Tab-separated table of C-alpha atoms in Angstrom:
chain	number	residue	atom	x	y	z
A	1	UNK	CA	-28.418	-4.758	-2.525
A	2	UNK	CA	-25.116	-4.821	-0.522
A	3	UNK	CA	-22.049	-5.026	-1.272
A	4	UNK	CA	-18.131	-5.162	0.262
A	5	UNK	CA	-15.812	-2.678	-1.552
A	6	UNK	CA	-11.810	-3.679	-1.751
A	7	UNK	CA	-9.120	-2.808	-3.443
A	8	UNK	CA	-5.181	-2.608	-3.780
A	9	UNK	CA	-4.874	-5.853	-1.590
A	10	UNK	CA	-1.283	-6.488	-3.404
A	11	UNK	CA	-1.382	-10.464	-2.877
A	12	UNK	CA	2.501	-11.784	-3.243
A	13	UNK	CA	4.204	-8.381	-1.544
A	14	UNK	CA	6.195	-8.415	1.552
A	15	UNK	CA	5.950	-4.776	2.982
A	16	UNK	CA	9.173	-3.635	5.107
A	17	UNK	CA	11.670	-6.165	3.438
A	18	UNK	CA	14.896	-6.312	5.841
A	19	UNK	CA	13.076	-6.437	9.314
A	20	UNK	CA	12.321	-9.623	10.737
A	21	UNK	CA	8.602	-9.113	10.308
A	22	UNK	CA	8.636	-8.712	6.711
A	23	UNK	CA	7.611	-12.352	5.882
A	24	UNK	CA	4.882	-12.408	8.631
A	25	UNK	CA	3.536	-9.442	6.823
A	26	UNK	CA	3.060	-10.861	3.501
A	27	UNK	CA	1.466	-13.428	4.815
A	28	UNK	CA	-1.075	-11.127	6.722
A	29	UNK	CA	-2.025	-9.786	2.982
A	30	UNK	CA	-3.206	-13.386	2.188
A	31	UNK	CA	-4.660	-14.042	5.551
A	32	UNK	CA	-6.828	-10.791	5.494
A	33	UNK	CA	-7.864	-11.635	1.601
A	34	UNK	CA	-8.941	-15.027	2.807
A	35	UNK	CA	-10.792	-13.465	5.613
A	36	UNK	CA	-12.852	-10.435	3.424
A	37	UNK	CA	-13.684	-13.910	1.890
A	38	UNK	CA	-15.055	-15.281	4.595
A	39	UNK	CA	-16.855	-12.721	5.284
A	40	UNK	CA	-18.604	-11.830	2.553
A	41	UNK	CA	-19.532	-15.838	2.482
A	42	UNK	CA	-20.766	-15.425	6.233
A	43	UNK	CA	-22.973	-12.308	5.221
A	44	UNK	CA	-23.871	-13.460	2.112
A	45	UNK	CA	-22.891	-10.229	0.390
A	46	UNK	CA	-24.445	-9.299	-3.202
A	47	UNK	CA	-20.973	-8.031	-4.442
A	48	UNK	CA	-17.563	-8.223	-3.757
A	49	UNK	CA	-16.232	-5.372	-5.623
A	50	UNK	CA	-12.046	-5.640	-6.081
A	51	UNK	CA	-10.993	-2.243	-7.637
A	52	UNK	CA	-7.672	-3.156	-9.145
A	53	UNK	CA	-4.549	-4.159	-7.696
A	54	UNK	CA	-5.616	-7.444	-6.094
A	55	UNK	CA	-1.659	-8.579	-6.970
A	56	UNK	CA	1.297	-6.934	-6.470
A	57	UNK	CA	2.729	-7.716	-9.930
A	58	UNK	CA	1.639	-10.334	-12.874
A	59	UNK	CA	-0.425	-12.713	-11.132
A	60	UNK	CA	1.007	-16.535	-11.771
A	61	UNK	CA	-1.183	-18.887	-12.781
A	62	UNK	CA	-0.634	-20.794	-9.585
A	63	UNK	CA	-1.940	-17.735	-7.566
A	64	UNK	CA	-4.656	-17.020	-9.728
A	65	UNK	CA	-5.787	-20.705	-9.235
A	66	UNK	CA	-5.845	-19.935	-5.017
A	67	UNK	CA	-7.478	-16.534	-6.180
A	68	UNK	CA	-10.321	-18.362	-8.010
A	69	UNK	CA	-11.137	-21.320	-5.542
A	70	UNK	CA	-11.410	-19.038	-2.728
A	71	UNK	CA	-14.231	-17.245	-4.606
A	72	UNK	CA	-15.561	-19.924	-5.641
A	73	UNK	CA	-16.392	-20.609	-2.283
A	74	UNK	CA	-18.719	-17.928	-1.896
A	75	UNK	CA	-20.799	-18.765	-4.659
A	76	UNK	CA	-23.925	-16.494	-3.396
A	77	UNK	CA	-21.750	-13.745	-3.791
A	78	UNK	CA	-20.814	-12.066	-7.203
A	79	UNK	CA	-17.354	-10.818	-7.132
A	80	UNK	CA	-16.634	-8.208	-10.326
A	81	UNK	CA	-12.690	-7.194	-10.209
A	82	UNK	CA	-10.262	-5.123	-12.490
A	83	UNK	CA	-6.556	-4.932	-12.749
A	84	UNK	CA	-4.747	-2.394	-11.773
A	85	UNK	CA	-1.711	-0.668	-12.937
A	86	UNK	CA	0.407	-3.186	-10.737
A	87	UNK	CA	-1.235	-6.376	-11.938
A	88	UNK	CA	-2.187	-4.962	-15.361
A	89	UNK	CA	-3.191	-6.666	-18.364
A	90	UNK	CA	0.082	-7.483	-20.379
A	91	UNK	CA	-0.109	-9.280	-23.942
A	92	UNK	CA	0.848	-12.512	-22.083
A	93	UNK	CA	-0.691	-12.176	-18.651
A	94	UNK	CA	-2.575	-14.969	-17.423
A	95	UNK	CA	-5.448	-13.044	-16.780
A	96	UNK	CA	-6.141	-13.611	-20.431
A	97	UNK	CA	-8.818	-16.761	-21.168
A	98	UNK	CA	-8.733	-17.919	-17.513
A	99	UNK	CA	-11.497	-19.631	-16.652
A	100	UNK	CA	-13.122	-18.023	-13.415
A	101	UNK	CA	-15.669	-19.902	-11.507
A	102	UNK	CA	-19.131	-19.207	-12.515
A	103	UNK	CA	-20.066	-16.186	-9.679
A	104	UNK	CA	-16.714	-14.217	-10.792
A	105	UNK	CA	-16.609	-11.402	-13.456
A	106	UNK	CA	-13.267	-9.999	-14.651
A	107	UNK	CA	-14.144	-6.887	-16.560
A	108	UNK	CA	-10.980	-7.564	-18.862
A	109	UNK	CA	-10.997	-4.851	-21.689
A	110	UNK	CA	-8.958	-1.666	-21.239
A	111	UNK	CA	-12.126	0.553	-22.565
A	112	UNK	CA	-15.094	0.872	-19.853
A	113	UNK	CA	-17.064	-2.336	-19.997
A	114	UNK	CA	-20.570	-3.553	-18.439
A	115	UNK	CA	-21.741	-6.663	-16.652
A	116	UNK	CA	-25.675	-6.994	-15.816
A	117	UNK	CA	-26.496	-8.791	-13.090
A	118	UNK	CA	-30.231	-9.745	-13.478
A	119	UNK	CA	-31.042	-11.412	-10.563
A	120	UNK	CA	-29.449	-8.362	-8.268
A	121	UNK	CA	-31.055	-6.132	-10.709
A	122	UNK	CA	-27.389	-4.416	-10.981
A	123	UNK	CA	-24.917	-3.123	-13.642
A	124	UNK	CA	-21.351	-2.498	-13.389
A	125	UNK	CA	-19.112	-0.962	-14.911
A	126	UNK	CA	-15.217	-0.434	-15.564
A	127	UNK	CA	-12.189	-1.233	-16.940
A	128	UNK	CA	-8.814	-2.448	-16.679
A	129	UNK	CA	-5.159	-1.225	-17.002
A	130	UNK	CA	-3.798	-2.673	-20.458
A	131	UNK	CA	-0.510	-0.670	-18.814
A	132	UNK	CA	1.370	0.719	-16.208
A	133	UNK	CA	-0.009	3.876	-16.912
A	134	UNK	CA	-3.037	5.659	-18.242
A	135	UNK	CA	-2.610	9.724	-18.843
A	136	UNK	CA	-5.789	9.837	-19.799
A	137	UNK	CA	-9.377	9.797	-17.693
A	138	UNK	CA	-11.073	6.287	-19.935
A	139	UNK	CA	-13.938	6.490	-17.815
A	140	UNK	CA	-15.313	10.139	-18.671
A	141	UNK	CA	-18.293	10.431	-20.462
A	142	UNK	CA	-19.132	6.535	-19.088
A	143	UNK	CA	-22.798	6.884	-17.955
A	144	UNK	CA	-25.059	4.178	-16.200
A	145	UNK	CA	-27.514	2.461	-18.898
A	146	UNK	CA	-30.005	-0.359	-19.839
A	147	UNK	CA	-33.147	-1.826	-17.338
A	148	UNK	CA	-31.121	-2.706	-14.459
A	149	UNK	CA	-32.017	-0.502	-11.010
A	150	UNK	CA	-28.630	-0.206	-9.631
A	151	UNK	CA	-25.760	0.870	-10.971
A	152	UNK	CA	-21.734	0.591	-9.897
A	153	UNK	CA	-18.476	2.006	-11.353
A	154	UNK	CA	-15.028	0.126	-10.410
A	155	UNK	CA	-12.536	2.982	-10.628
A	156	UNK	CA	-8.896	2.440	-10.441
A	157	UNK	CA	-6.376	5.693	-10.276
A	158	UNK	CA	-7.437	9.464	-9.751
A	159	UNK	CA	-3.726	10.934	-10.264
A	160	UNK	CA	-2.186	12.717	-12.863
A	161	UNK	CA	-0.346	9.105	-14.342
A	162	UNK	CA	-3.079	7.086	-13.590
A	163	UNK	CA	-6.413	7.675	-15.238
A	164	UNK	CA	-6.577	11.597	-13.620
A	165	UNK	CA	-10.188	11.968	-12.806
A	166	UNK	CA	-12.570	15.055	-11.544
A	167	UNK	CA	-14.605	13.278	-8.273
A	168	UNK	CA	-17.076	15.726	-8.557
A	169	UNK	CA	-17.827	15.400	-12.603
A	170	UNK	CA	-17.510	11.397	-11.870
A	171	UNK	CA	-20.143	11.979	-9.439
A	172	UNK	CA	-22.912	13.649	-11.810
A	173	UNK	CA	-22.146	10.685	-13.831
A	174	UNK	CA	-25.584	8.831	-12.212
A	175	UNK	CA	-23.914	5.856	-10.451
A	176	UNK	CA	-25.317	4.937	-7.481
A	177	UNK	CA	-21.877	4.104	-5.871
A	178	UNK	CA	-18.315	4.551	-7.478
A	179	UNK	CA	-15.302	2.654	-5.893
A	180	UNK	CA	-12.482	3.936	-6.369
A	181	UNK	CA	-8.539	2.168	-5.617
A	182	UNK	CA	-5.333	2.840	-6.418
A	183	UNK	CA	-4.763	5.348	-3.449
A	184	UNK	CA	-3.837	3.309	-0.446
A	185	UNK	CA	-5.235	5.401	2.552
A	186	UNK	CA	-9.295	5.377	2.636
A	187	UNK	CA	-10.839	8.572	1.917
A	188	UNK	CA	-14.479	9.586	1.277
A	189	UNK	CA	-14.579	11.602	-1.957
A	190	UNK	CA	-18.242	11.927	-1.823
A	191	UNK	CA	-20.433	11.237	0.675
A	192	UNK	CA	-22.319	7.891	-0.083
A	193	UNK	CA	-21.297	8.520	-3.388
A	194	UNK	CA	-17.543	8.083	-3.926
A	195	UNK	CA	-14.845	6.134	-2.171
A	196	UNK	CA	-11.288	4.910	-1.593
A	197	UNK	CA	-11.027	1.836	0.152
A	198	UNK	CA	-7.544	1.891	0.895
A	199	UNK	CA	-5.259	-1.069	0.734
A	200	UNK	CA	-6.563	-4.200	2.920
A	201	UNK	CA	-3.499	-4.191	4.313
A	202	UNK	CA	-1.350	-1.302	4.693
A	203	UNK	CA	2.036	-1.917	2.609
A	204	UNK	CA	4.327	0.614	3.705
A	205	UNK	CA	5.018	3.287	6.673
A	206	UNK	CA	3.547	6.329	5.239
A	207	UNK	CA	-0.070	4.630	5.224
A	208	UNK	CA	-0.859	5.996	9.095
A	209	UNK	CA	-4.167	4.967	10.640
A	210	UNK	CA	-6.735	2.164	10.503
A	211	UNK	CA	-7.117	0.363	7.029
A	212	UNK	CA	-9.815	-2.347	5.806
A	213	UNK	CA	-12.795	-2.385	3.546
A	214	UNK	CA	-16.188	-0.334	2.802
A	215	UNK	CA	-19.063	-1.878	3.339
A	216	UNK	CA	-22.280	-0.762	1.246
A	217	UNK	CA	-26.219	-0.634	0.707
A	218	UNK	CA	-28.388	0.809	-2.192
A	219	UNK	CA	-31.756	0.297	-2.054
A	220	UNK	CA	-34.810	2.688	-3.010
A	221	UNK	CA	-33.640	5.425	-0.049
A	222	UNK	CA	-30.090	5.780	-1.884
A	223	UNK	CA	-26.733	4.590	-0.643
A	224	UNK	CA	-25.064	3.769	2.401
A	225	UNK	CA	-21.697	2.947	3.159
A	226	UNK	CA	-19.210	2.701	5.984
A	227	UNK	CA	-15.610	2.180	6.345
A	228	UNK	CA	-14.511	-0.639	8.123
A	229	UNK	CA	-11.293	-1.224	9.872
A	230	UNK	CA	-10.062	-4.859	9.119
A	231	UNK	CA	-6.043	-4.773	8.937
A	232	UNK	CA	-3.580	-7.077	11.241
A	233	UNK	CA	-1.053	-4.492	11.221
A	234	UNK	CA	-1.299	-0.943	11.259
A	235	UNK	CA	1.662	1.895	11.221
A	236	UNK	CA	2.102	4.566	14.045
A	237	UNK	CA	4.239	7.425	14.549
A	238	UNK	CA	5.261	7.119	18.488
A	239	UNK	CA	6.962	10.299	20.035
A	240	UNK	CA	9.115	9.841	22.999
A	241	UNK	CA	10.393	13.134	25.244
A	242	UNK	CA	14.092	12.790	26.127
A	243	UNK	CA	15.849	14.462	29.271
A	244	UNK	CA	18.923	15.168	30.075
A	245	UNK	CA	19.535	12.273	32.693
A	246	UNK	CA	18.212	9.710	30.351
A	247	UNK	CA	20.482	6.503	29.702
A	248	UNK	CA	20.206	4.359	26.427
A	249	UNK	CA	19.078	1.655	29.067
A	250	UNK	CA	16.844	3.632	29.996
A	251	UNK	CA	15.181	4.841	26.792
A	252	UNK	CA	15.305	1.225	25.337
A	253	UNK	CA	13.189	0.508	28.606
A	254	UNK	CA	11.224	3.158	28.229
A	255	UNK	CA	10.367	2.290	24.256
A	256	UNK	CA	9.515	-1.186	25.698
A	257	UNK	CA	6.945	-0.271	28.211
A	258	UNK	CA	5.456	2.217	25.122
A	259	UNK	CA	4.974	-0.499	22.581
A	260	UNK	CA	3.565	-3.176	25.154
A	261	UNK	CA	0.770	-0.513	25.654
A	262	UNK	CA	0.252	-0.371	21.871
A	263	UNK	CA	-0.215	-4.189	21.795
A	264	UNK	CA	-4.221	-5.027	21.644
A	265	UNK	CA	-4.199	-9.176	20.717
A	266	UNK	CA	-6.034	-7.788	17.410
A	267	UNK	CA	-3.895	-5.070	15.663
A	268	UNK	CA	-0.166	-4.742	15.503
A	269	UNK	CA	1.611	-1.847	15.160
A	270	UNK	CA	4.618	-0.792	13.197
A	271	UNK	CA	6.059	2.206	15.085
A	272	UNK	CA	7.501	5.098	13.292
A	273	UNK	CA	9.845	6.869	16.570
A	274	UNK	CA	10.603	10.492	16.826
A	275	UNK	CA	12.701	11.674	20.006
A	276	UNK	CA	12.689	14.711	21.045
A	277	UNK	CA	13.865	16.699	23.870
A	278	UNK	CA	17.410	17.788	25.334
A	279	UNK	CA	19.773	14.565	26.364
A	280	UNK	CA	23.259	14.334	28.074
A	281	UNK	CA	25.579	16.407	25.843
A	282	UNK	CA	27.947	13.277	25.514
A	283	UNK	CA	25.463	10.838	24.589
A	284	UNK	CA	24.260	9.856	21.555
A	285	UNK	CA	21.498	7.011	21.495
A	286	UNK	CA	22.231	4.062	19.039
A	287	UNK	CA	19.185	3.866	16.732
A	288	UNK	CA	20.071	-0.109	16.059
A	289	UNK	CA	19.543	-0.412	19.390
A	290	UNK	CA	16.203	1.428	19.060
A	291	UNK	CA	14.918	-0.855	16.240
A	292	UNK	CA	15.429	-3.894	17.833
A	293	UNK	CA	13.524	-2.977	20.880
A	294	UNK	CA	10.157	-4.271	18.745
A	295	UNK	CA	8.650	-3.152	15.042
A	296	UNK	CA	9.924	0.250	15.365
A	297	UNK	CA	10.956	0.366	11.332
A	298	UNK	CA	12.417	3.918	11.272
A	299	UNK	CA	14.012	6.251	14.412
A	300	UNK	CA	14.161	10.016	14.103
A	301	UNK	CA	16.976	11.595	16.421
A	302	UNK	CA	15.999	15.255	16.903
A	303	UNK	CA	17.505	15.620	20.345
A	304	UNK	CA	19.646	18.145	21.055
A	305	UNK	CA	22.370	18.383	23.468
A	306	UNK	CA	22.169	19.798	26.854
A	307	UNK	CA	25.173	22.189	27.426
A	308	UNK	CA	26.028	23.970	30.315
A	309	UNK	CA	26.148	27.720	29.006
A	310	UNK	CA	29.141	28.684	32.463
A	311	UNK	CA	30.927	25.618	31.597
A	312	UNK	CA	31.176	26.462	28.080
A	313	UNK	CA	32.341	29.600	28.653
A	314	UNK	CA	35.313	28.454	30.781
A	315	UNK	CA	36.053	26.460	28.452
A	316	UNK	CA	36.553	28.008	25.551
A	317	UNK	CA	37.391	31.521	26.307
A	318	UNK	CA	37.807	34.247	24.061
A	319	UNK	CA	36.454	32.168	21.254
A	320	UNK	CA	34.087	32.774	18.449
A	321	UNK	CA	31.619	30.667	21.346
A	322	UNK	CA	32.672	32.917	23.894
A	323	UNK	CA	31.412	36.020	22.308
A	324	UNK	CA	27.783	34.067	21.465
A	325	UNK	CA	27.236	33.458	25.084
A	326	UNK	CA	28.189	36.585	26.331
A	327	UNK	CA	25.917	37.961	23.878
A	328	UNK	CA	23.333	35.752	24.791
A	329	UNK	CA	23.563	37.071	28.958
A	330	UNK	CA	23.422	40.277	27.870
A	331	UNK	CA	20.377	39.562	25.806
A	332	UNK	CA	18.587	38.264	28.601
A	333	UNK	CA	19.524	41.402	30.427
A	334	UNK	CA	17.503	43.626	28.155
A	335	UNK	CA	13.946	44.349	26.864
A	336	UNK	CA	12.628	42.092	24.628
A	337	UNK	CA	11.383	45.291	22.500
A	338	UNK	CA	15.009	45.795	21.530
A	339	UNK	CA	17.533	44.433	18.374
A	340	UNK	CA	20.445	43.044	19.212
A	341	UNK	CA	23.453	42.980	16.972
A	342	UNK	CA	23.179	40.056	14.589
A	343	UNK	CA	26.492	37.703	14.120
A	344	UNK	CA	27.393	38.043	10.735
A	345	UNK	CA	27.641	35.435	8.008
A	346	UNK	CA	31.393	35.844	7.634
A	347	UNK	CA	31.636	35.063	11.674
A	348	UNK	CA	29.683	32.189	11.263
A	349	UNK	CA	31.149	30.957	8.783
A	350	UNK	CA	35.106	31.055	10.080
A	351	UNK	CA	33.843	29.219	12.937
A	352	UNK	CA	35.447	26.113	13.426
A	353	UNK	CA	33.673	22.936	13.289
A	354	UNK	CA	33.462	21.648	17.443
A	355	UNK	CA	31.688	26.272	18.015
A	356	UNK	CA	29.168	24.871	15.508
A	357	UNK	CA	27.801	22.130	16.674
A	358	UNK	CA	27.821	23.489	20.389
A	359	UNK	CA	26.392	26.866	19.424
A	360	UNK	CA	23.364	24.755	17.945
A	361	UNK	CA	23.347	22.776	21.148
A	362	UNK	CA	22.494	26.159	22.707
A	363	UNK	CA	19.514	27.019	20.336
A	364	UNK	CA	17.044	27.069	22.487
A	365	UNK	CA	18.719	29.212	24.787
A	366	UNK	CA	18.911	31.964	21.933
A	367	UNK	CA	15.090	31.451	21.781
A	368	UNK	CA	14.478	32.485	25.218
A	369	UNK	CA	16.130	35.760	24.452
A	370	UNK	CA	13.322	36.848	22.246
A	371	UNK	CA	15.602	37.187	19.063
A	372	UNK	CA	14.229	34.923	16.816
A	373	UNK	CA	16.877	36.774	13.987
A	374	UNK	CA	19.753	35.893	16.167
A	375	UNK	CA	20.083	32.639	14.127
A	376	UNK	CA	19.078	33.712	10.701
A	377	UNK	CA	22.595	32.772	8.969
A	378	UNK	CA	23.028	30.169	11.076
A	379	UNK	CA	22.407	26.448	10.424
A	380	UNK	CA	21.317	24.642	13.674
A	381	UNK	CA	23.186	21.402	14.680
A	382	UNK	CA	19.730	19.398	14.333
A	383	UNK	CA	21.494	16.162	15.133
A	384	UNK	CA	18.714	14.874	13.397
A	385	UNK	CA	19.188	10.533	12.314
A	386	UNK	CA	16.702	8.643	10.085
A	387	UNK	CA	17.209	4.852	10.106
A	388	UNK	CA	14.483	3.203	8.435
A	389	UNK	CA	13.827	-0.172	5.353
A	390	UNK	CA	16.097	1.836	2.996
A	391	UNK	CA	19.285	1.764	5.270
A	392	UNK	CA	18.217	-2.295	5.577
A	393	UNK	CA	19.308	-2.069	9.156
A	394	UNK	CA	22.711	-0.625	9.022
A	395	UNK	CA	23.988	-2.455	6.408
């Protein structure tokens, strides 16, 4: 018996609202539903197991129309689903009395639940979300029964809100497979055993790395399964190293040549960008600027400014910034087996505004002293700048 394993597909969202992708990528959550269809039509699959969450919200009864006459096109295939705590069962949802086509099985009921499946000689088992969420574990103490020779549990949740769950006591249970959603990165939770497929589609930034389906087999030598990567889009974190002579021109150029590299005709990527590095100490990069190089969706500024130490000193004098670089020569001067004399908290905290911010420019300078306590009361100038979805692009 075989079988494709989905879940938290989210039909009707649009991940990263406010970029200029956003619509494009609700549309890729249709488009790869509509192609795990056609697959499992191509391979003539046993089971098409959806473990809850195929809609993002209450499903209208418009969608769950489209929903029902693509799987009616697959009619070799059985495809068992449950709602999830996004699409759960309300008193007037229209999941209630709809008439699915004759190879689908909506295991309705908010208490655990079995379907027998004769001809594939398989029972399975589960149960949907009657609310947001469910404190309690509804599936312990479910066990696999009756003459069939296969046996599958359709498991939505696993965290303390939603239906909190021990893998390992699910496990002893007897199922020959149990798959698992609501958690939207795949994971193995036992081998063969126990799975997260992950969303379809990945539907926000945190969700790094491949996503797609698990594909199955139980037969009389146990069960097989593999993940499958399937996703249009996928999210990346992308770290760039600045220098000192870098331009803006020149980093936009250089974030350009990065994401045409990352660009394979199949899968596109949603960078996450993290500079790093030391750049001119009177530039500072515009992270608009950044964003609209490509689907970068969030830029993290941890650059720091590179001062010249002489200069400084010049400068400024017999100043509170003075004294730090002076003591910062003399700490090169010496062993690094020796203390020096830390700057207090009341000195650091009578300095003015404009010492700060260069004395954390200098940070890394104090690290090459070997006094890693040199800085203890001292709060870095990080210069660090998030821009992602929830500043909606500068507005």
């Amino acid at each position: 018996m075989r079988f494709i394993h989905i879940a938290d597909v989210h039909l009707g969202m649009q991940p990263d609202a406010g970029f200029p992708w956003s619509e494009e990528r609700g549309e890729a959550i249709w488009e790869s539903f509509r192609r795990i269809i056609r697959l499992a039509g191509r391979e003539k699959t046993d089971f098409l197991l959806i473990a809850g969450d195929l809609f993002q919200c209450q499903p209208l009864l418009r969608e769950l129309k489209e929903v029902n006459d693509l799987f009616a096109s697959i009619p070799e295939t059985i495809v068992v689903l449950i709602a999830g705590n996004h699409d759960y069962v309300k008193r007037e949802s229209f999941y209630r009395g709809f008439d699915w086509a004759d190879n689908v099985v909506m295991l309705l009921s908010p208490e655990p639940e079995c379907v027998e499946v004769p001809e594939k000689k398989t029972a399975v088992y589960g149960c949907s979300y009657d609310k947001k969420e469910i404190l309690e574990n509804r599936l312990d103490g479910v066990r696999p029964e009756g003459k069939m020779k296969y046996h599958l549990l359709l498991a939505h949740g696993g965290d303390a809100r939603h239906m909190p769950w021990n893998p390992g006591r699910m496990a002893q249970a007897g199922f020959d497979y149990i798959a698992c959603g609501h958690i939207h990165k795949p994971g193995i939770l036992i081998p063969d055993k126990m799975a997260y497929a992950g969303a379809l589609e990945p539907t926000d930034e945190t969700q790094l790395g491949p996503h797609g389906y698990i594909r199955g087999t139980v037969d009389e030598h146990g069960t097989r399964i593999q993940f499958v990567p399937f996703a249009r889009y996928e999210y990346e974190d992308l770290v760039l190293n600045v220098t000192e002579d870098l331009t803006q021109y020149a980093l936009e150029t250089k974030l350009k040549q990065e994401l045409a590299l990352r660009e394979d005709g199949k899968i596109r990527k949603i960078i996450r960008l993290k500079l790093v590095g030391h750049r001119a100490a009177e530039l500072e990069f515009s992270p608009k600027r950044l964003l609209d190089c490509g689907r970068v969706i969030s830029v993290e500024d941890e650059t720091r400014p590179a001062y010249d130490l002489e200069q400084l000193k010049k400068t400024y004098g017999a100043s509170l910034i003075s004294a730090i670089l002076k003591h910062l020569k003399q700490r090169r001067m010496r062993s690094h087996r020796r203390r020096s004399t830390m700057v207090s908290r009341r000195c650091w905290r009578h300095a003015g505004t404009a010492e700060k911010k260069i004395a954390g420019g200098i940070e890394d300078e104090n690290r090459k002293t070997g006094n890693p306590q040199f800085w203890k009361n001292a709060e870095p100038h990080a210069g660090i700048f998030r821009w992602d979805s929830a500043h909606q692009r500068g507005k």
